[in-house]
mmCIF file of C-alpha atoms in Angstrom:
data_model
loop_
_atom_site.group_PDB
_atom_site.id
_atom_site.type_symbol
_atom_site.label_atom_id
_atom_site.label_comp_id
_atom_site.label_asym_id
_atom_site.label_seq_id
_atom_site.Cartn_x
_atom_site.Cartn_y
_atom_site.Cartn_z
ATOM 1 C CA UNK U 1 0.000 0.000 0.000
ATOM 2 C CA UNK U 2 1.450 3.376 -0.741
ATOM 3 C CA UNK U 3 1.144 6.563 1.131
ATOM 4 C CA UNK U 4 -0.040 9.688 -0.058
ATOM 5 C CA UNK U 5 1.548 12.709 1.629
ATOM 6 C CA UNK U 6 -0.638 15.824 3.139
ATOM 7 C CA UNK U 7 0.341 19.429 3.791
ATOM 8 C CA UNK U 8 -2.609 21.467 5.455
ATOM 9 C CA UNK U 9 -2.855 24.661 6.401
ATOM 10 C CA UNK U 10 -5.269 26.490 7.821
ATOM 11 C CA UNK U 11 -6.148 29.767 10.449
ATOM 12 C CA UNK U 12 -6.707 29.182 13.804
ATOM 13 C CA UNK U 13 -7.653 32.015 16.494
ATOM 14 C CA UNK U 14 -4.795 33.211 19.058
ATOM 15 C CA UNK U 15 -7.399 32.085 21.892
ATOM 16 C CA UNK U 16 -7.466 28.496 20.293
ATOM 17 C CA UNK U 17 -3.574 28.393 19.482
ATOM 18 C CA UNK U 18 -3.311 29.806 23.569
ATOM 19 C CA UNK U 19 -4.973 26.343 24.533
ATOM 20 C CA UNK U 20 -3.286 24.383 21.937
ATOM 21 C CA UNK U 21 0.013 24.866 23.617
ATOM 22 C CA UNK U 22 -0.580 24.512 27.136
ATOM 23 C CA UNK U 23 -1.837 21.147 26.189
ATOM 24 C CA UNK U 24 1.343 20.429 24.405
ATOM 25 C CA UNK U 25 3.216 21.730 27.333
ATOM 26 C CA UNK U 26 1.676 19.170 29.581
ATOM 27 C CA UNK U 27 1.835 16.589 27.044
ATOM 28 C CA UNK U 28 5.836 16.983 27.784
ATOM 29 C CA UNK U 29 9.236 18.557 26.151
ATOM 30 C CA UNK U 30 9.832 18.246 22.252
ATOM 31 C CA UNK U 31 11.504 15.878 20.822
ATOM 32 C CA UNK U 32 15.629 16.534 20.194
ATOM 33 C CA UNK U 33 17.192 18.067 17.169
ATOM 34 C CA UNK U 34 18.148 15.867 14.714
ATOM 35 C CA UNK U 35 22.201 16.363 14.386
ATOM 36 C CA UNK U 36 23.498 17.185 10.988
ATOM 37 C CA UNK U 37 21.268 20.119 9.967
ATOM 38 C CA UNK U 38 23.961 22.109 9.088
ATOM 39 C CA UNK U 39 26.359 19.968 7.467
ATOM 40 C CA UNK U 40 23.137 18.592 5.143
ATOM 41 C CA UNK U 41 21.701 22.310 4.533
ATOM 42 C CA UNK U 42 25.514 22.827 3.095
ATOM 43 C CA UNK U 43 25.263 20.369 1.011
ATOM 44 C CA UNK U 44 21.845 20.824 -0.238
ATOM 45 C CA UNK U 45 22.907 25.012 -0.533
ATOM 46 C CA UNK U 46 25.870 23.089 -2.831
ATOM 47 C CA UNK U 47 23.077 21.129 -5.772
ATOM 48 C CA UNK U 48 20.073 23.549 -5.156
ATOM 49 C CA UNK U 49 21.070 25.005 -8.751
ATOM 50 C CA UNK U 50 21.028 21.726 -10.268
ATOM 51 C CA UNK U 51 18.302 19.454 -11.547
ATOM 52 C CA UNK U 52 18.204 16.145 -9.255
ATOM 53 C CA UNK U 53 16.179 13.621 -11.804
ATOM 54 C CA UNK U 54 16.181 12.848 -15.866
ATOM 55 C CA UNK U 55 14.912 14.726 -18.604
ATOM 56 C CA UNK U 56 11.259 13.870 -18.433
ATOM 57 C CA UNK U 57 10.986 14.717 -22.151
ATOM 58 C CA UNK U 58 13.758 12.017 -22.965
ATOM 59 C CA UNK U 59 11.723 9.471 -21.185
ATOM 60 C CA UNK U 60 14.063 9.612 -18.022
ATOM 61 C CA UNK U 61 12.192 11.399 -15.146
ATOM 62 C CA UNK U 62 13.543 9.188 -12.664
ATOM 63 C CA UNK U 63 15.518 10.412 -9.543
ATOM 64 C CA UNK U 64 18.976 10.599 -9.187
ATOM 65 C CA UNK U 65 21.394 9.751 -6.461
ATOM 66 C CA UNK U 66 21.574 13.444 -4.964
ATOM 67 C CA UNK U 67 17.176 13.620 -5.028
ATOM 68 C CA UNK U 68 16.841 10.530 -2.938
ATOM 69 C CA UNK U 69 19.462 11.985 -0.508
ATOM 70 C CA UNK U 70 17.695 15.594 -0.087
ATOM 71 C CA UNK U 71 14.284 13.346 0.640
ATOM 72 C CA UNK U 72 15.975 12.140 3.506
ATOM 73 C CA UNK U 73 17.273 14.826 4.660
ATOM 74 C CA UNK U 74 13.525 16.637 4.418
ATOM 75 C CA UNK U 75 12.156 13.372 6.008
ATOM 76 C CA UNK U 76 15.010 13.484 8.930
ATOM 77 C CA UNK U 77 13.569 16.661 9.797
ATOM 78 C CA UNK U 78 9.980 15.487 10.703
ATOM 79 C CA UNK U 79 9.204 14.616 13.949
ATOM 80 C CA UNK U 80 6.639 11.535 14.062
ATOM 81 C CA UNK U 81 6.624 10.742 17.468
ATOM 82 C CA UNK U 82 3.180 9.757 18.367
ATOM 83 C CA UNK U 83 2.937 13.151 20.640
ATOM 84 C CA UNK U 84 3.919 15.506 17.713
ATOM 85 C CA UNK U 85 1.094 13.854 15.695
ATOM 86 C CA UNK U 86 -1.332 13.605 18.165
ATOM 87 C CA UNK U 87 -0.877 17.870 18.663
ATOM 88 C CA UNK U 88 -1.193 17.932 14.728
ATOM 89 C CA UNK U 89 -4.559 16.122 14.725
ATOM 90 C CA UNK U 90 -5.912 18.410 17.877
ATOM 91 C CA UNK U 91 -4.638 21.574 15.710
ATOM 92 C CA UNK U 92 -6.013 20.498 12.602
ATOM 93 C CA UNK U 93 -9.274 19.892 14.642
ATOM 94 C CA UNK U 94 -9.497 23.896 15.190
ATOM 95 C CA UNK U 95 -9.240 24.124 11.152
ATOM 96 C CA UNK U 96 -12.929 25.336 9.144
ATOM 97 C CA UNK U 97 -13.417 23.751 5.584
ATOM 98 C CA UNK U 98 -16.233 26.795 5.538
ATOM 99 C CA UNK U 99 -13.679 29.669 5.611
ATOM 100 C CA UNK U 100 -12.292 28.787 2.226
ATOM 101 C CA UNK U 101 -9.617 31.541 2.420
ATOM 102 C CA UNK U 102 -8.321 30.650 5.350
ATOM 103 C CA UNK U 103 -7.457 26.853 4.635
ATOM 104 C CA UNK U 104 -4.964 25.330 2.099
ATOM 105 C CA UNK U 105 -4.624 21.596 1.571
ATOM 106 C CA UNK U 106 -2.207 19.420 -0.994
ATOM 107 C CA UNK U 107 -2.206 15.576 -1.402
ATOM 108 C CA UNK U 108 0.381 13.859 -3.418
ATOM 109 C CA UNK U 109 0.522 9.832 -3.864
ATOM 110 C CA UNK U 110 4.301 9.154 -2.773
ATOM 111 C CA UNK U 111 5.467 12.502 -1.967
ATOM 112 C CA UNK U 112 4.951 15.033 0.642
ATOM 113 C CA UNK U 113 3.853 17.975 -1.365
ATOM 114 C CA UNK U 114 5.928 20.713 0.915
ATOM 115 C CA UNK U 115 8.808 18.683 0.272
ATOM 116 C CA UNK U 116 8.572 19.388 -3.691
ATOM 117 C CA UNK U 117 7.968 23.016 -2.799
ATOM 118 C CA UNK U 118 11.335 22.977 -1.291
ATOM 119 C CA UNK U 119 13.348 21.521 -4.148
ATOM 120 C CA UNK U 120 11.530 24.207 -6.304
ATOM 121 C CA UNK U 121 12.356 27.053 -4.502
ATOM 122 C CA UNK U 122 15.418 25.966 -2.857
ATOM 123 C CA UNK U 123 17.275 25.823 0.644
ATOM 124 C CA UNK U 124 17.358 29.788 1.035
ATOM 125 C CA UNK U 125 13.972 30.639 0.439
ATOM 126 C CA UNK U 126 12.525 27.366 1.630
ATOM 127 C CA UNK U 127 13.936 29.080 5.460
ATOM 128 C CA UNK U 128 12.203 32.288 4.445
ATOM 129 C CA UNK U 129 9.090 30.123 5.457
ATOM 130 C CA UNK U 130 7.967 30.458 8.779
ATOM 131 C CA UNK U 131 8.307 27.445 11.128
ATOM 132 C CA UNK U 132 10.757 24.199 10.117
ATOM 133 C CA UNK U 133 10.111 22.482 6.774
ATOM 134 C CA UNK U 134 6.485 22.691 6.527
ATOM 135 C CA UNK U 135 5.277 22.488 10.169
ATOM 136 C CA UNK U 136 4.066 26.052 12.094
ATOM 137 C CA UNK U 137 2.033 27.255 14.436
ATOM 138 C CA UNK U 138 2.027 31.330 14.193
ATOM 139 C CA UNK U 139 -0.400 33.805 16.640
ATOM 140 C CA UNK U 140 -1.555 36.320 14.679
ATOM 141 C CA UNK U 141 1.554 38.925 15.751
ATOM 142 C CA UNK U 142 3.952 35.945 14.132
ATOM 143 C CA UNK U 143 1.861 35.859 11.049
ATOM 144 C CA UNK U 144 2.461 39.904 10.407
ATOM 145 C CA UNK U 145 6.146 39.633 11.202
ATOM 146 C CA UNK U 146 6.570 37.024 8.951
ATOM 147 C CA UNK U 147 4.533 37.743 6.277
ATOM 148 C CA UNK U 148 6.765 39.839 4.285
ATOM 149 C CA UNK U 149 9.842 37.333 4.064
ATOM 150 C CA UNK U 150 7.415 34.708 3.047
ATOM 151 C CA UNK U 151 5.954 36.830 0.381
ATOM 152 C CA UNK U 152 9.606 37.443 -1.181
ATOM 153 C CA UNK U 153 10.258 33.523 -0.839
ATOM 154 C CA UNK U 154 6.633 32.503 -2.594
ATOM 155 C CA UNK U 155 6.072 35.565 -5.275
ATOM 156 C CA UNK U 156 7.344 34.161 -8.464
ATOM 157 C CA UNK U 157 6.997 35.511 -11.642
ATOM 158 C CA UNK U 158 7.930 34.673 -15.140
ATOM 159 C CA UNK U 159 11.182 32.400 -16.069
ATOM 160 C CA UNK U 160 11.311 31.824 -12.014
ATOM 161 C CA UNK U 161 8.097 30.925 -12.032
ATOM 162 C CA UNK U 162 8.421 28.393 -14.709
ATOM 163 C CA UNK U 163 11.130 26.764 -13.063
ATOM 164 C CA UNK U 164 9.767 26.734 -9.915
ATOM 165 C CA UNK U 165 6.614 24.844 -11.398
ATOM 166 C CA UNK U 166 8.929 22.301 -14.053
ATOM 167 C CA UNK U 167 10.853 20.858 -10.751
ATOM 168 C CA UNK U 168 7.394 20.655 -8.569
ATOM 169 C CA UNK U 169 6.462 18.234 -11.413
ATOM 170 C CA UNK U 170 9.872 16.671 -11.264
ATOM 171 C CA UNK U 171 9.684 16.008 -7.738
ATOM 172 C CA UNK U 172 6.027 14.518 -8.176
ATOM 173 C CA UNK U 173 6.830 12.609 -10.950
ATOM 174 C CA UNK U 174 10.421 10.830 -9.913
ATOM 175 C CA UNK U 175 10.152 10.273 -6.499
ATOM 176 C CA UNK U 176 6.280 10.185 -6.220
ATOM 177 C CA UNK U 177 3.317 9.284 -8.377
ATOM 178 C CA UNK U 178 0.871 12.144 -8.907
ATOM 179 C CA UNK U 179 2.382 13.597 -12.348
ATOM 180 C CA UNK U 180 -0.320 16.171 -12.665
ATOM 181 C CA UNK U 181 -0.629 17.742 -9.509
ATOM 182 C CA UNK U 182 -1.401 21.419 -9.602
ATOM 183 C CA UNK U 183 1.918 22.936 -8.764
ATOM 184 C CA UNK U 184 0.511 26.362 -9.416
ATOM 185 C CA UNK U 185 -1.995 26.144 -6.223
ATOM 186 C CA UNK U 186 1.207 24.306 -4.147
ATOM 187 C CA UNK U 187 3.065 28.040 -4.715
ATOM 188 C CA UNK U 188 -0.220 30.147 -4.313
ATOM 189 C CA UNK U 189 -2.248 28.340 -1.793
ATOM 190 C CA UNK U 190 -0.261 28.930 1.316
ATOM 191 C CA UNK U 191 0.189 32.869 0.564
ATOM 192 C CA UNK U 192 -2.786 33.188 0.380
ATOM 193 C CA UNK U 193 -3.655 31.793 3.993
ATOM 194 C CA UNK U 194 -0.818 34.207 5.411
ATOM 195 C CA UNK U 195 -2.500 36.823 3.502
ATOM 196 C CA UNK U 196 -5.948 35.863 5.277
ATOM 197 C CA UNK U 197 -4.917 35.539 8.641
ATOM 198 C CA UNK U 198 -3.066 39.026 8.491
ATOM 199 C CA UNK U 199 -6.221 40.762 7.338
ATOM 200 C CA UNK U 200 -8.119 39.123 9.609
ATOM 201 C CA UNK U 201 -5.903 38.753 13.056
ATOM 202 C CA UNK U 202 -5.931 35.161 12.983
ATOM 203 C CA UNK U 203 -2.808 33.033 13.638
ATOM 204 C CA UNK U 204 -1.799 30.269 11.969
ATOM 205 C CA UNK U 205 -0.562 26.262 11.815
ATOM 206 C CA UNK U 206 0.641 24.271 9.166
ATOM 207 C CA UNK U 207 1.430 20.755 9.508
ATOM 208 C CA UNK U 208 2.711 17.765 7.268
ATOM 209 C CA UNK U 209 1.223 14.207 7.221
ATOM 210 C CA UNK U 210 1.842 10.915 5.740
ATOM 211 C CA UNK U 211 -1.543 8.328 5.558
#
């Protein structure tokens, strides 16, 4: 059975984020930082300019060497102890389908959709995102402060654009199995929610799943 990959985002109210974490707190301390961050962001700072998988046109869209290493360095980063997704599930219990704006969602058979974002826009404006590779949870003060440097990371235009889009598809295609996944919404759809919340004082979470 394969697994799709979810990245959901949505508003939450600085009230509800408030009770959120003192649960967590209780719940007990976070789980340790992975060692060799650092030496693996160098690295990936090292091939960001390069394509990781075949020509797709050439019949070769298959990932290389360096791809399936930056996958595991994205999925080292993820913490999937059973408390970290137990708070994901309570915060994405807070989320409203109804408020449209205010909630983004991507699916993606065999990849993690933020994960594809990443290798599009690379290791420098991938940490212009708030929180750590995908996962946040912002009050409403957080979401204005870190608006603008997500804006400059997510505001493509033109032959950027175009890139940014061609190695989404890459990504989807050679190391996961959803070829025609909108990679358009997967650079506009979380923008948009920061854009939301600001408006409207709402803070808010993002988290990454695998079912």
């Amino acid at each position: 059975m394969s697994a799709t990959g979810l990245w959901v985002i949505g508003t939450v109210s600085d009230e509800e984020l408030r009770q959120l974490l003192r649960a967590a707190a209780e719940a007990g301390p976070p789980a340790p930082v992975v060692p060799g961050v650092a030496a693996e962001l160098a690295w990936w700072r090292g091939v960001a300019g390069a394509s990781l998988f075949g020509e797709r046109a050439a019949g070769d869209g298959s990932a290389g060497e360096d791809a399936r290493r930056l996958c595991a360095f994205f999925d080292s980063c993820r913490d999937g102890s059973d408390a970290v997704e137990d708070f994901r599930e309570a915060v994405m219990g807070h989320f409203r389908p109804e408020d449209k704006e205010g909630l983004f969602a991507a699916a993606a058979r065999k990849a993690n959709p933020f994960w594809a974002l990443a290798y599009a826009l690379g290791p420098d404006a991938t940490l212009q995102l708030p929180g750590w590779f995908g996962d946040f949870l912002l009050d409403s003060r957080q979401v204005r402060a870190c608006l603008p440097d997500a804006e400059e990371a997510l505001t493509l235009t033109g032959a950027r654009r175009r890139e940014a889009v061609e190695r989404i598809r890459a990504w989807m295609t050679g190391l996961g199995d959803d070829p025609d996944h909108d990679a358009d919404a997967l650079l506009d759809g979380p923008l948009r929610v920061l854009r939301h919340a600001a408006r409207t004082g709402q803070g808010v979470a993002g988290h990454t799943y695998w079912y």
